[in-house]
Amino acid sequence: MKLLSILIVFALLQYWGSGGPIQRDSWFDSIIKKLLAKHAIGNLAVWLLPLLVVILPVGLLQLVLWQLGGIAFGFAELVITCAILLYSLGRNEYNQLVETYLRSWNNNDLQGAYIHAQEFSCLKPLCEEQIEAEDLSELHKHAFTAIVYQGFERWFVVIFWFLLLGPGGALAYRLGFLYSRHPSTDDASIAKPFQRLMHWVEWLPAQLLGLSFALAGNFGSCFSLWRKRLTSTSDSVCEMLMYYALAALGVDEKLACQGECLDAERAKSISDGSEQIVSLQELLHRCVVLWVIALSVFILFV
C-alpha cells in the first residue's frame, strides 16, 4: 500500500508539478487566527494550539482510515492515503523557484536574486544574519542552503515519516511545519518550543538524506563528513544539509569573489554558483530515485 501510494503520488507530481488542487491551507490559517484571537487561549497557546491544529486533525485522519479499512478492497483507504500524502508534500513550484532565482543570478541581478532566494521555505539563514545583496559569496551560500533545505522538506522528510508512521505521520509533519512558520505564531514564546521539536523531527531524516548524498555523489568526502557530524546536534538542519550537499558535490561553500573583485572573478563566481545549484538539483533528483529503488527492494525482498 505504501509503495503504491508513493508511486501514484510521484506520477501526479509529474503532471501537476506540486500538490495541485489538493494543497489548500486556508482552513489551517483560519483555525490558527481564530484561536489566537481568543484572549483566553493566550497563556495556553504554547501547548493548546499544536494540540488543536496538529494532533487533532491527525487523530481524526487515523479514525477515518480505521473505519475505512477493508472497504472496497482497500480502494477508499488508498485514495485517502494518496490525497493525504500529496497534501503533505512541499508547497510552491520548486523547480520554477530555482529557475527564477538562477535567472536573476546569471544576469548579475543580485538584488533580484536576493529577493527570489527569500521565497524558499528555509528563511532562517537569510533572516538570522544581515546579508548584503551585493555580497556575492554570502548570498550564494544562503541561497544554496535554502534550496537544499526546501528540497528536503518538500519530499524526503515527508516520505520518511510516511514510511515510518503512515499517512498520519506525513500529515503531522506538514501541519507542524506550517504551524512553526505561520506569521501568527511569530511570538517567540509560542513558536520557539515547537521549532525545537521540529528540529528533532527533521534531524533523523536529514541524516538519512546526508547518507544518500554520499551514495549519489562524492562518497569519500561526504561519508567522512557525515560520520563526523552524525552525533552533532548544535547545527541547524539547514546548515547540516548544506555541508553534506557541498561535500557530495565536491565544492567549497565560498565562491572566489569575496566583497569587491575584478569583473573576471565576478563572472567566474556567478558561473560557478549557477553550476553548483544545477548540480544540487541533479543530486536531489538522484536521491529521490535512490529512495524509491531502496523502498521497492525492501518491500519486495524483506
PDB file of C-alpha atoms in Angstrom:
ATOM      1  CA  MET A   1       0.000   0.000   0.000  1.00  0.00           C
ATOM      2  CA  LYS A   2       2.733   2.487   0.946  1.00  0.00           C
ATOM      3  CA  LEU A   3       4.857   1.842  -2.139  1.00  0.00           C
ATOM      4  CA  LEU A   4       1.802   2.032  -4.406  1.00  0.00           C
ATOM      5  CA  SER A   5       0.739   5.306  -2.762  1.00  0.00           C
ATOM      6  CA  ILE A   6       4.196   6.810  -3.270  1.00  0.00           C
ATOM      7  CA  LEU A   7       4.298   5.762  -6.936  1.00  0.00           C
ATOM      8  CA  ILE A   8       0.825   7.194  -7.589  1.00  0.00           C
ATOM      9  CA  VAL A   9       1.708  10.484  -5.885  1.00  0.00           C
ATOM     10  CA  PHE A  10       5.030  10.619  -7.729  1.00  0.00           C
ATOM     11  CA  ALA A  11       3.152  10.246 -11.034  1.00  0.00           C
ATOM     12  CA  LEU A  12       0.715  13.010 -10.053  1.00  0.00           C
ATOM     13  CA  LEU A  13       3.642  15.282  -9.228  1.00  0.00           C
ATOM     14  CA  GLN A  14       4.974  14.827 -12.749  1.00  0.00           C
ATOM     15  CA  TYR A  15       1.599  16.040 -14.033  1.00  0.00           C
ATOM     16  CA  TRP A  16       0.901  18.877 -11.566  1.00  0.00           C
ATOM     17  CA  GLY A  17       4.439  19.849 -10.600  1.00  0.00           C
ATOM     18  CA  SER A  18       3.351  20.232  -6.964  1.00  0.00           C
ATOM     19  CA  GLY A  19       0.392  19.226  -4.840  1.00  0.00           C
ATOM     20  CA  GLY A  20      -2.020  20.790  -7.308  1.00  0.00           C
ATOM     21  CA  PRO A  21      -5.598  21.452  -6.168  1.00  0.00           C
ATOM     22  CA  ILE A  22      -5.253  19.324  -3.019  1.00  0.00           C
ATOM     23  CA  GLN A  23      -2.820  21.654  -1.258  1.00  0.00           C
ATOM     24  CA  ARG A  24      -5.102  24.262   0.271  1.00  0.00           C
ATOM     25  CA  ASP A  25      -4.155  25.682   3.663  1.00  0.00           C
ATOM     26  CA  SER A  26      -6.897  28.282   4.142  1.00  0.00           C
ATOM     27  CA  TRP A  27      -8.655  26.093   6.733  1.00  0.00           C
ATOM     28  CA  PHE A  28      -5.415  25.843   8.712  1.00  0.00           C
ATOM     29  CA  ASP A  29      -4.822  29.608   8.609  1.00  0.00           C
ATOM     30  CA  SER A  30      -8.404  30.276   9.653  1.00  0.00           C
ATOM     31  CA  ILE A  31      -8.217  27.967  12.694  1.00  0.00           C
ATOM     32  CA  ILE A  32      -4.965  29.495  13.957  1.00  0.00           C
ATOM     33  CA  LYS A  33      -6.204  33.072  13.550  1.00  0.00           C
ATOM     34  CA  LYS A  34      -9.498  32.334  15.306  1.00  0.00           C
ATOM     35  CA  LEU A  35      -7.791  30.578  18.190  1.00  0.00           C
ATOM     36  CA  LEU A  36      -5.198  33.311  18.669  1.00  0.00           C
ATOM     37  CA  ALA A  37      -7.966  35.924  18.550  1.00  0.00           C
ATOM     38  CA  LYS A  38      -9.479  34.425  21.707  1.00  0.00           C
ATOM     39  CA  HIS A  39      -7.726  36.099  24.631  1.00  0.00           C
ATOM     40  CA  ALA A  40      -8.491  33.167  26.895  1.00  0.00           C
ATOM     41  CA  ILE A  41      -6.060  30.966  24.984  1.00  0.00           C
ATOM     42  CA  GLY A  42      -3.118  33.327  25.487  1.00  0.00           C
ATOM     43  CA  ASN A  43      -1.267  31.532  28.277  1.00  0.00           C
ATOM     44  CA  LEU A  44      -2.101  28.098  26.891  1.00  0.00           C
ATOM     45  CA  ALA A  45      -1.121  28.826  23.274  1.00  0.00           C
ATOM     46  CA  VAL A  46       2.230  27.047  23.511  1.00  0.00           C
ATOM     47  CA  TRP A  47       0.580  23.698  24.243  1.00  0.00           C
ATOM     48  CA  LEU A  48      -3.046  24.052  23.195  1.00  0.00           C
ATOM     49  CA  LEU A  49      -2.504  25.394  19.670  1.00  0.00           C
ATOM     50  CA  PRO A  50      -0.333  22.473  18.462  1.00  0.00           C
ATOM     51  CA  LEU A  51      -2.827  20.084  20.019  1.00  0.00           C
ATOM     52  CA  LEU A  52      -5.757  21.620  18.134  1.00  0.00           C
ATOM     53  CA  VAL A  53      -4.125  22.310  14.763  1.00  0.00           C
ATOM     54  CA  VAL A  54      -1.712  19.353  14.506  1.00  0.00           C
ATOM     55  CA  ILE A  55      -2.615  16.455  16.793  1.00  0.00           C
ATOM     56  CA  LEU A  56      -6.407  16.673  16.467  1.00  0.00           C
ATOM     57  CA  PRO A  57      -6.503  16.544  12.609  1.00  0.00           C
ATOM     58  CA  VAL A  58      -4.069  13.603  12.655  1.00  0.00           C
ATOM     59  CA  GLY A  59      -6.244  11.792  15.188  1.00  0.00           C
ATOM     60  CA  LEU A  60      -9.350  12.344  13.054  1.00  0.00           C
ATOM     61  CA  LEU A  61      -7.489  11.052   9.990  1.00  0.00           C
ATOM     62  CA  GLN A  62      -6.459   7.875  11.810  1.00  0.00           C
ATOM     63  CA  LEU A  63     -10.058   7.344  12.900  1.00  0.00           C
ATOM     64  CA  VAL A  64     -11.321   7.706   9.319  1.00  0.00           C
ATOM     65  CA  LEU A  65      -8.678   5.307   7.968  1.00  0.00           C
ATOM     66  CA  TRP A  66      -9.550   2.795  10.683  1.00  0.00           C
ATOM     67  CA  GLN A  67     -13.235   2.969   9.747  1.00  0.00           C
ATOM     68  CA  LEU A  68     -12.450   2.552   6.033  1.00  0.00           C
ATOM     69  CA  GLY A  69     -10.080  -0.375   6.480  1.00  0.00           C
ATOM     70  CA  GLY A  70     -11.037  -3.203   4.103  1.00  0.00           C
ATOM     71  CA  ILE A  71     -13.907  -1.330   2.414  1.00  0.00           C
ATOM     72  CA  ALA A  72     -13.970  -1.801  -1.378  1.00  0.00           C
ATOM     73  CA  PHE A  73     -10.838  -3.964  -1.150  1.00  0.00           C
ATOM     74  CA  GLY A  74      -8.932  -1.087   0.398  1.00  0.00           C
ATOM     75  CA  PHE A  75      -9.549   1.279  -2.529  1.00  0.00           C
ATOM     76  CA  ALA A  76     -11.098   4.010  -0.357  1.00  0.00           C
ATOM     77  CA  GLU A  77      -8.165   3.825   2.047  1.00  0.00           C
ATOM     78  CA  LEU A  78      -5.719   4.052  -0.874  1.00  0.00           C
ATOM     79  CA  VAL A  79      -7.440   7.152  -2.264  1.00  0.00           C
ATOM     80  CA  ILE A  80      -7.380   8.951   1.103  1.00  0.00           C
ATOM     81  CA  THR A  81      -3.773   7.897   1.733  1.00  0.00           C
ATOM     82  CA  CYS A  82      -2.674   9.294  -1.645  1.00  0.00           C
ATOM     83  CA  ALA A  83      -4.606  12.524  -1.043  1.00  0.00           C
ATOM     84  CA  ILE A  84      -3.048  12.994   2.415  1.00  0.00           C
ATOM     85  CA  LEU A  85       0.448  12.229   1.141  1.00  0.00           C
ATOM     86  CA  LEU A  86       0.021  14.666  -1.741  1.00  0.00           C
ATOM     87  CA  TYR A  87      -1.236  17.347   0.666  1.00  0.00           C
ATOM     88  CA  SER A  88       1.719  16.717   2.986  1.00  0.00           C
ATOM     89  CA  LEU A  89       4.372  17.355   0.330  1.00  0.00           C
ATOM     90  CA  GLY A  90       6.027  20.755  -0.053  1.00  0.00           C
ATOM     91  CA  ARG A  91       4.316  23.857  -1.358  1.00  0.00           C
ATOM     92  CA  ASN A  92       5.169  26.011  -4.393  1.00  0.00           C
ATOM     93  CA  GLU A  93       6.728  25.082  -7.721  1.00  0.00           C
ATOM     94  CA  TYR A  94      10.196  24.165  -6.536  1.00  0.00           C
ATOM     95  CA  ASN A  95      11.876  23.922  -9.949  1.00  0.00           C
ATOM     96  CA  GLN A  96      10.257  27.163 -11.063  1.00  0.00           C
ATOM     97  CA  LEU A  97      11.539  28.952  -7.940  1.00  0.00           C
ATOM     98  CA  VAL A  98      15.064  27.696  -8.621  1.00  0.00           C
ATOM     99  CA  GLU A  99      14.873  28.760 -12.271  1.00  0.00           C
ATOM    100  CA  THR A 100      13.659  32.237 -11.279  1.00  0.00           C
ATOM    101  CA  TYR A 101      16.500  32.621  -8.805  1.00  0.00           C
ATOM    102  CA  LEU A 102      19.090  31.408 -11.330  1.00  0.00           C
ATOM    103  CA  ARG A 103      17.749  33.761 -13.993  1.00  0.00           C
ATOM    104  CA  SER A 104      18.458  36.772 -11.803  1.00  0.00           C
ATOM    105  CA  TRP A 105      21.748  35.307 -10.598  1.00  0.00           C
ATOM    106  CA  ASN A 106      23.032  34.601 -14.126  1.00  0.00           C
ATOM    107  CA  ASN A 107      22.017  38.109 -15.238  1.00  0.00           C
ATOM    108  CA  ASN A 108      24.123  39.579 -12.403  1.00  0.00           C
ATOM    109  CA  ASP A 109      20.904  40.931 -10.849  1.00  0.00           C
ATOM    110  CA  LEU A 110      21.917  40.153  -7.267  1.00  0.00           C
ATOM    111  CA  GLN A 111      19.167  42.285  -5.752  1.00  0.00           C
ATOM    112  CA  GLY A 112      16.595  40.255  -7.668  1.00  0.00           C
ATOM    113  CA  ALA A 113      18.360  37.004  -6.751  1.00  0.00           C
ATOM    114  CA  TYR A 114      18.305  38.040  -3.078  1.00  0.00           C
ATOM    115  CA  ILE A 115      14.552  38.680  -3.235  1.00  0.00           C
ATOM    116  CA  HIS A 116      13.856  35.387  -5.023  1.00  0.00           C
ATOM    117  CA  ALA A 117      16.024  33.448  -2.545  1.00  0.00           C
ATOM    118  CA  GLN A 118      13.715  34.537   0.282  1.00  0.00           C
ATOM    119  CA  GLU A 119      10.797  32.781  -1.426  1.00  0.00           C
ATOM    120  CA  PHE A 120      12.213  29.411  -0.432  1.00  0.00           C
ATOM    121  CA  SER A 121      10.865  27.746   2.699  1.00  0.00           C
ATOM    122  CA  CYS A 122      14.090  27.908   4.708  1.00  0.00           C
ATOM    123  CA  LEU A 123      14.148  31.610   5.544  1.00  0.00           C
ATOM    124  CA  LYS A 124      16.256  31.291   8.693  1.00  0.00           C
ATOM    125  CA  PRO A 125      19.696  31.582   7.016  1.00  0.00           C
ATOM    126  CA  LEU A 126      18.560  34.783   5.275  1.00  0.00           C
ATOM    127  CA  CYS A 127      16.937  36.217   8.387  1.00  0.00           C
ATOM    128  CA  GLU A 128      19.402  35.448  11.181  1.00  0.00           C
ATOM    129  CA  GLU A 129      22.205  37.438   9.594  1.00  0.00           C
ATOM    130  CA  GLN A 130      22.160  40.763   7.816  1.00  0.00           C
ATOM    131  CA  ILE A 131      23.385  39.875   4.340  1.00  0.00           C
ATOM    132  CA  GLU A 132      24.114  42.477   1.746  1.00  0.00           C
ATOM    133  CA  ALA A 133      22.533  41.647  -1.596  1.00  0.00           C
ATOM    134  CA  GLU A 134      25.804  42.582  -3.315  1.00  0.00           C
ATOM    135  CA  ASP A 135      27.843  40.134  -1.223  1.00  0.00           C
ATOM    136  CA  LEU A 136      28.113  37.504  -3.919  1.00  0.00           C
ATOM    137  CA  SER A 137      29.615  34.666  -1.894  1.00  0.00           C
ATOM    138  CA  GLU A 138      27.364  35.049   1.157  1.00  0.00           C
ATOM    139  CA  LEU A 139      24.232  35.363  -0.975  1.00  0.00           C
ATOM    140  CA  HIS A 140      25.103  32.162  -2.815  1.00  0.00           C
ATOM    141  CA  LYS A 141      25.829  30.288   0.415  1.00  0.00           C
ATOM    142  CA  HIS A 142      22.486  31.160   1.969  1.00  0.00           C
ATOM    143  CA  ALA A 143      20.522  30.610  -1.237  1.00  0.00           C
ATOM    144  CA  PHE A 144      22.201  27.217  -1.660  1.00  0.00           C
ATOM    145  CA  THR A 145      21.221  26.350   1.926  1.00  0.00           C
ATOM    146  CA  ALA A 146      17.611  27.415   1.373  1.00  0.00           C
ATOM    147  CA  ILE A 147      17.362  25.423  -1.870  1.00  0.00           C
ATOM    148  CA  VAL A 148      18.756  22.203  -0.405  1.00  0.00           C
ATOM    149  CA  TYR A 149      16.501  22.523   2.653  1.00  0.00           C
ATOM    150  CA  GLN A 150      13.359  23.069   0.615  1.00  0.00           C
ATOM    151  CA  GLY A 151      14.263  20.033  -1.495  1.00  0.00           C
ATOM    152  CA  PHE A 152      14.482  18.128   1.798  1.00  0.00           C
ATOM    153  CA  GLU A 153      11.294  19.330   3.480  1.00  0.00           C
ATOM    154  CA  ARG A 154       9.084  19.094   0.419  1.00  0.00           C
ATOM    155  CA  TRP A 155       9.707  15.374  -0.234  1.00  0.00           C
ATOM    156  CA  PHE A 156      12.310  13.450   1.771  1.00  0.00           C
ATOM    157  CA  VAL A 157      11.208  14.172   5.332  1.00  0.00           C
ATOM    158  CA  VAL A 158       7.539  13.641   4.400  1.00  0.00           C
ATOM    159  CA  ILE A 159       8.295  10.264   2.790  1.00  0.00           C
ATOM    160  CA  PHE A 160      10.401   9.252   5.803  1.00  0.00           C
ATOM    161  CA  TRP A 161       7.592   9.798   8.305  1.00  0.00           C
ATOM    162  CA  PHE A 162       5.037   8.364   5.888  1.00  0.00           C
ATOM    163  CA  LEU A 163       7.015   5.117   5.729  1.00  0.00           C
ATOM    164  CA  LEU A 164       7.517   5.070   9.494  1.00  0.00           C
ATOM    165  CA  LEU A 165       4.069   6.154  10.745  1.00  0.00           C
ATOM    166  CA  GLY A 166       1.807   6.067   7.691  1.00  0.00           C
ATOM    167  CA  PRO A 167      -0.279   8.992   6.352  1.00  0.00           C
ATOM    168  CA  GLY A 168      -0.758  10.304   9.893  1.00  0.00           C
ATOM    169  CA  GLY A 169       3.000  10.786  10.246  1.00  0.00           C
ATOM    170  CA  ALA A 170       3.245  12.658   6.932  1.00  0.00           C
ATOM    171  CA  LEU A 171       0.296  14.901   7.817  1.00  0.00           C
ATOM    172  CA  ALA A 172       1.658  15.600  11.306  1.00  0.00           C
ATOM    173  CA  TYR A 173       4.955  16.785   9.844  1.00  0.00           C
ATOM    174  CA  ARG A 174       3.356  19.084   7.271  1.00  0.00           C
ATOM    175  CA  LEU A 175       0.957  20.639   9.776  1.00  0.00           C
ATOM    176  CA  GLY A 176       3.805  21.050  12.236  1.00  0.00           C
ATOM    177  CA  PHE A 177       5.935  22.689   9.544  1.00  0.00           C
ATOM    178  CA  LEU A 178       3.133  25.090   8.613  1.00  0.00           C
ATOM    179  CA  TYR A 179       2.469  25.908  12.265  1.00  0.00           C
ATOM    180  CA  SER A 180       6.132  26.582  13.092  1.00  0.00           C
ATOM    181  CA  ARG A 181       6.363  29.087  10.214  1.00  0.00           C
ATOM    182  CA  HIS A 182       2.923  30.659  10.391  1.00  0.00           C
ATOM    183  CA  PRO A 183       3.004  34.503  10.602  1.00  0.00           C
ATOM    184  CA  SER A 184       0.573  34.425  13.522  1.00  0.00           C
ATOM    185  CA  THR A 185       3.000  32.382  15.653  1.00  0.00           C
ATOM    186  CA  ASP A 186       5.900  34.841  15.380  1.00  0.00           C
ATOM    187  CA  ASP A 187       5.732  35.371  19.143  1.00  0.00           C
ATOM    188  CA  ALA A 188       8.874  33.635  20.440  1.00  0.00           C
ATOM    189  CA  SER A 189       7.013  32.205  23.436  1.00  0.00           C
ATOM    190  CA  ILE A 190       4.663  30.389  21.044  1.00  0.00           C
ATOM    191  CA  ALA A 191       6.985  29.422  18.197  1.00  0.00           C
ATOM    192  CA  LYS A 192      10.305  28.556  19.861  1.00  0.00           C
ATOM    193  CA  PRO A 193       9.251  25.413  21.786  1.00  0.00           C
ATOM    194  CA  PHE A 194       7.608  23.915  18.704  1.00  0.00           C
ATOM    195  CA  GLN A 195      10.528  24.889  16.447  1.00  0.00           C
ATOM    196  CA  ARG A 196      12.878  22.988  18.744  1.00  0.00           C
ATOM    197  CA  LEU A 197      10.586  19.976  18.479  1.00  0.00           C
ATOM    198  CA  MET A 198      10.571  20.291  14.672  1.00  0.00           C
ATOM    199  CA  HIS A 199      14.368  20.282  14.689  1.00  0.00           C
ATOM    200  CA  TRP A 200      14.360  16.806  16.202  1.00  0.00           C
ATOM    201  CA  VAL A 201      11.571  15.652  13.896  1.00  0.00           C
ATOM    202  CA  GLU A 202      13.762  16.618  10.926  1.00  0.00           C
ATOM    203  CA  TRP A 203      17.119  15.533  12.351  1.00  0.00           C
ATOM    204  CA  LEU A 204      16.897  11.786  11.659  1.00  0.00           C
ATOM    205  CA  PRO A 205      15.619  12.032   8.051  1.00  0.00           C
ATOM    206  CA  ALA A 206      18.247  14.742   7.431  1.00  0.00           C
ATOM    207  CA  GLN A 207      20.959  12.304   8.486  1.00  0.00           C
ATOM    208  CA  LEU A 208      19.491   9.676   6.178  1.00  0.00           C
ATOM    209  CA  LEU A 209      19.480  12.168   3.304  1.00  0.00           C
ATOM    210  CA  GLY A 210      23.101  13.038   4.107  1.00  0.00           C
ATOM    211  CA  LEU A 211      23.999   9.367   3.698  1.00  0.00           C
ATOM    212  CA  SER A 212      22.022   9.346   0.448  1.00  0.00           C
ATOM    213  CA  PHE A 213      24.071  12.328  -0.748  1.00  0.00           C
ATOM    214  CA  ALA A 214      27.207  10.266  -0.167  1.00  0.00           C
ATOM    215  CA  LEU A 215      25.827   7.338  -2.173  1.00  0.00           C
ATOM    216  CA  ALA A 216      24.621   9.579  -5.016  1.00  0.00           C
ATOM    217  CA  GLY A 217      27.603  11.958  -5.054  1.00  0.00           C
ATOM    218  CA  ASN A 218      31.211  12.156  -3.902  1.00  0.00           C
ATOM    219  CA  PHE A 219      31.125   9.233  -1.482  1.00  0.00           C
ATOM    220  CA  GLY A 220      34.527   9.630   0.189  1.00  0.00           C
ATOM    221  CA  SER A 221      34.322  13.260   1.292  1.00  0.00           C
ATOM    222  CA  CYS A 222      30.583  13.234   2.056  1.00  0.00           C
ATOM    223  CA  PHE A 223      30.643   9.999   4.054  1.00  0.00           C
ATOM    224  CA  SER A 224      33.635  11.193   6.055  1.00  0.00           C
ATOM    225  CA  LEU A 225      31.816  14.427   6.907  1.00  0.00           C
ATOM    226  CA  TRP A 226      28.606  12.516   7.651  1.00  0.00           C
ATOM    227  CA  ARG A 227      30.389  10.320  10.208  1.00  0.00           C
ATOM    228  CA  LYS A 228      31.898  13.363  11.932  1.00  0.00           C
ATOM    229  CA  ARG A 229      28.578  15.222  12.150  1.00  0.00           C
ATOM    230  CA  LEU A 230      26.393  12.213  12.942  1.00  0.00           C
ATOM    231  CA  THR A 231      26.449  12.925  16.657  1.00  0.00           C
ATOM    232  CA  SER A 232      26.416  16.717  16.340  1.00  0.00           C
ATOM    233  CA  THR A 233      23.204  18.377  17.462  1.00  0.00           C
ATOM    234  CA  SER A 234      24.344  22.006  17.517  1.00  0.00           C
ATOM    235  CA  ASP A 235      23.931  22.732  13.794  1.00  0.00           C
ATOM    236  CA  SER A 236      20.526  23.518  12.366  1.00  0.00           C
ATOM    237  CA  VAL A 237      19.127  21.052   9.854  1.00  0.00           C
ATOM    238  CA  CYS A 238      19.572  23.704   7.134  1.00  0.00           C
ATOM    239  CA  GLU A 239      23.289  24.063   7.843  1.00  0.00           C
ATOM    240  CA  MET A 240      23.834  20.337   8.196  1.00  0.00           C
ATOM    241  CA  LEU A 241      22.245  19.587   4.831  1.00  0.00           C
ATOM    242  CA  MET A 242      24.236  22.390   3.197  1.00  0.00           C
ATOM    243  CA  TYR A 243      27.547  20.891   4.362  1.00  0.00           C
ATOM    244  CA  TYR A 244      26.515  17.385   3.275  1.00  0.00           C
ATOM    245  CA  ALA A 245      25.458  18.634  -0.163  1.00  0.00           C
ATOM    246  CA  LEU A 246      28.665  20.633  -0.670  1.00  0.00           C
ATOM    247  CA  ALA A 247      30.755  17.602   0.274  1.00  0.00           C
ATOM    248  CA  ALA A 248      28.746  15.368  -2.076  1.00  0.00           C
ATOM    249  CA  LEU A 249      29.294  17.837  -4.916  1.00  0.00           C
ATOM    250  CA  GLY A 250      32.977  18.270  -4.046  1.00  0.00           C
ATOM    251  CA  VAL A 251      32.775  22.078  -3.905  1.00  0.00           C
ATOM    252  CA  ASP A 252      33.569  24.783  -1.350  1.00  0.00           C
ATOM    253  CA  GLU A 253      30.937  26.914   0.380  1.00  0.00           C
ATOM    254  CA  LYS A 254      32.761  30.128  -0.562  1.00  0.00           C
ATOM    255  CA  LEU A 255      32.969  31.472  -4.091  1.00  0.00           C
ATOM    256  CA  ALA A 256      36.149  33.048  -5.429  1.00  0.00           C
ATOM    257  CA  CYS A 257      34.661  36.539  -5.397  1.00  0.00           C
ATOM    258  CA  GLN A 258      34.748  37.945  -1.846  1.00  0.00           C
ATOM    259  CA  GLY A 259      33.443  41.507  -1.479  1.00  0.00           C
ATOM    260  CA  GLU A 260      34.710  43.775  -4.213  1.00  0.00           C
ATOM    261  CA  CYS A 261      36.503  41.895  -7.002  1.00  0.00           C
ATOM    262  CA  LEU A 262      37.502  42.111 -10.634  1.00  0.00           C
ATOM    263  CA  ASP A 263      34.912  41.602 -13.355  1.00  0.00           C
ATOM    264  CA  ALA A 264      36.572  38.366 -14.446  1.00  0.00           C
ATOM    265  CA  GLU A 265      36.462  36.938 -10.906  1.00  0.00           C
ATOM    266  CA  ARG A 266      32.873  38.073 -10.511  1.00  0.00           C
ATOM    267  CA  ALA A 267      31.822  36.415 -13.784  1.00  0.00           C
ATOM    268  CA  LYS A 268      33.556  33.171 -12.784  1.00  0.00           C
ATOM    269  CA  SER A 269      31.907  33.164  -9.373  1.00  0.00           C
ATOM    270  CA  ILE A 270      28.477  33.682 -10.933  1.00  0.00           C
ATOM    271  CA  SER A 271      29.144  30.822 -13.335  1.00  0.00           C
ATOM    272  CA  ASP A 272      30.425  28.549 -10.540  1.00  0.00           C
ATOM    273  CA  GLY A 273      27.460  29.380  -8.314  1.00  0.00           C
ATOM    274  CA  SER A 274      24.997  28.593 -11.090  1.00  0.00           C
ATOM    275  CA  GLU A 275      26.701  25.257 -11.801  1.00  0.00           C
ATOM    276  CA  GLN A 276      26.544  24.343  -8.114  1.00  0.00           C
ATOM    277  CA  ILE A 277      22.789  24.989  -7.945  1.00  0.00           C
ATOM    278  CA  VAL A 278      22.168  22.932 -11.089  1.00  0.00           C
ATOM    279  CA  SER A 279      24.357  20.124  -9.725  1.00  0.00           C
ATOM    280  CA  LEU A 280      22.444  20.297  -6.433  1.00  0.00           C
ATOM    281  CA  GLN A 281      19.148  19.789  -8.258  1.00  0.00           C
ATOM    282  CA  GLU A 282      20.587  16.778 -10.071  1.00  0.00           C
ATOM    283  CA  LEU A 283      21.879  15.382  -6.761  1.00  0.00           C
ATOM    284  CA  LEU A 284      18.440  15.706  -5.165  1.00  0.00           C
ATOM    285  CA  HIS A 285      16.824  14.007  -8.182  1.00  0.00           C
ATOM    286  CA  ARG A 286      19.265  11.094  -7.916  1.00  0.00           C
ATOM    287  CA  CYS A 287      18.450  10.760  -4.224  1.00  0.00           C
ATOM    288  CA  VAL A 288      14.712  10.620  -4.989  1.00  0.00           C
ATOM    289  CA  VAL A 289      15.359   7.737  -7.389  1.00  0.00           C
ATOM    290  CA  LEU A 290      17.635   6.085  -4.814  1.00  0.00           C
ATOM    291  CA  TRP A 291      14.953   6.237  -2.126  1.00  0.00           C
ATOM    292  CA  VAL A 292      12.259   4.823  -4.433  1.00  0.00           C
ATOM    293  CA  ILE A 293      14.536   1.956  -5.526  1.00  0.00           C
ATOM    294  CA  ALA A 294      15.584   1.204  -1.940  1.00  0.00           C
ATOM    295  CA  LEU A 295      11.959   1.172  -0.810  1.00  0.00           C
ATOM    296  CA  SER A 296      10.937  -1.115  -3.676  1.00  0.00           C
ATOM    297  CA  VAL A 297      13.739  -3.571  -2.909  1.00  0.00           C
ATOM    298  CA  PHE A 298      12.897  -3.504   0.792  1.00  0.00           C
ATOM    299  CA  ILE A 299       9.202  -4.244   0.226  1.00  0.00           C
ATOM    300  CA  LEU A 300       9.847  -6.953  -2.371  1.00  0.00           C
ATOM    301  CA  PHE A 301      12.535  -8.895  -0.525  1.00  0.00           C
ATOM    302  CA  VAL A 302      12.051  -8.190   3.193  1.00  0.00           C
TER     303      VAL A 302
END
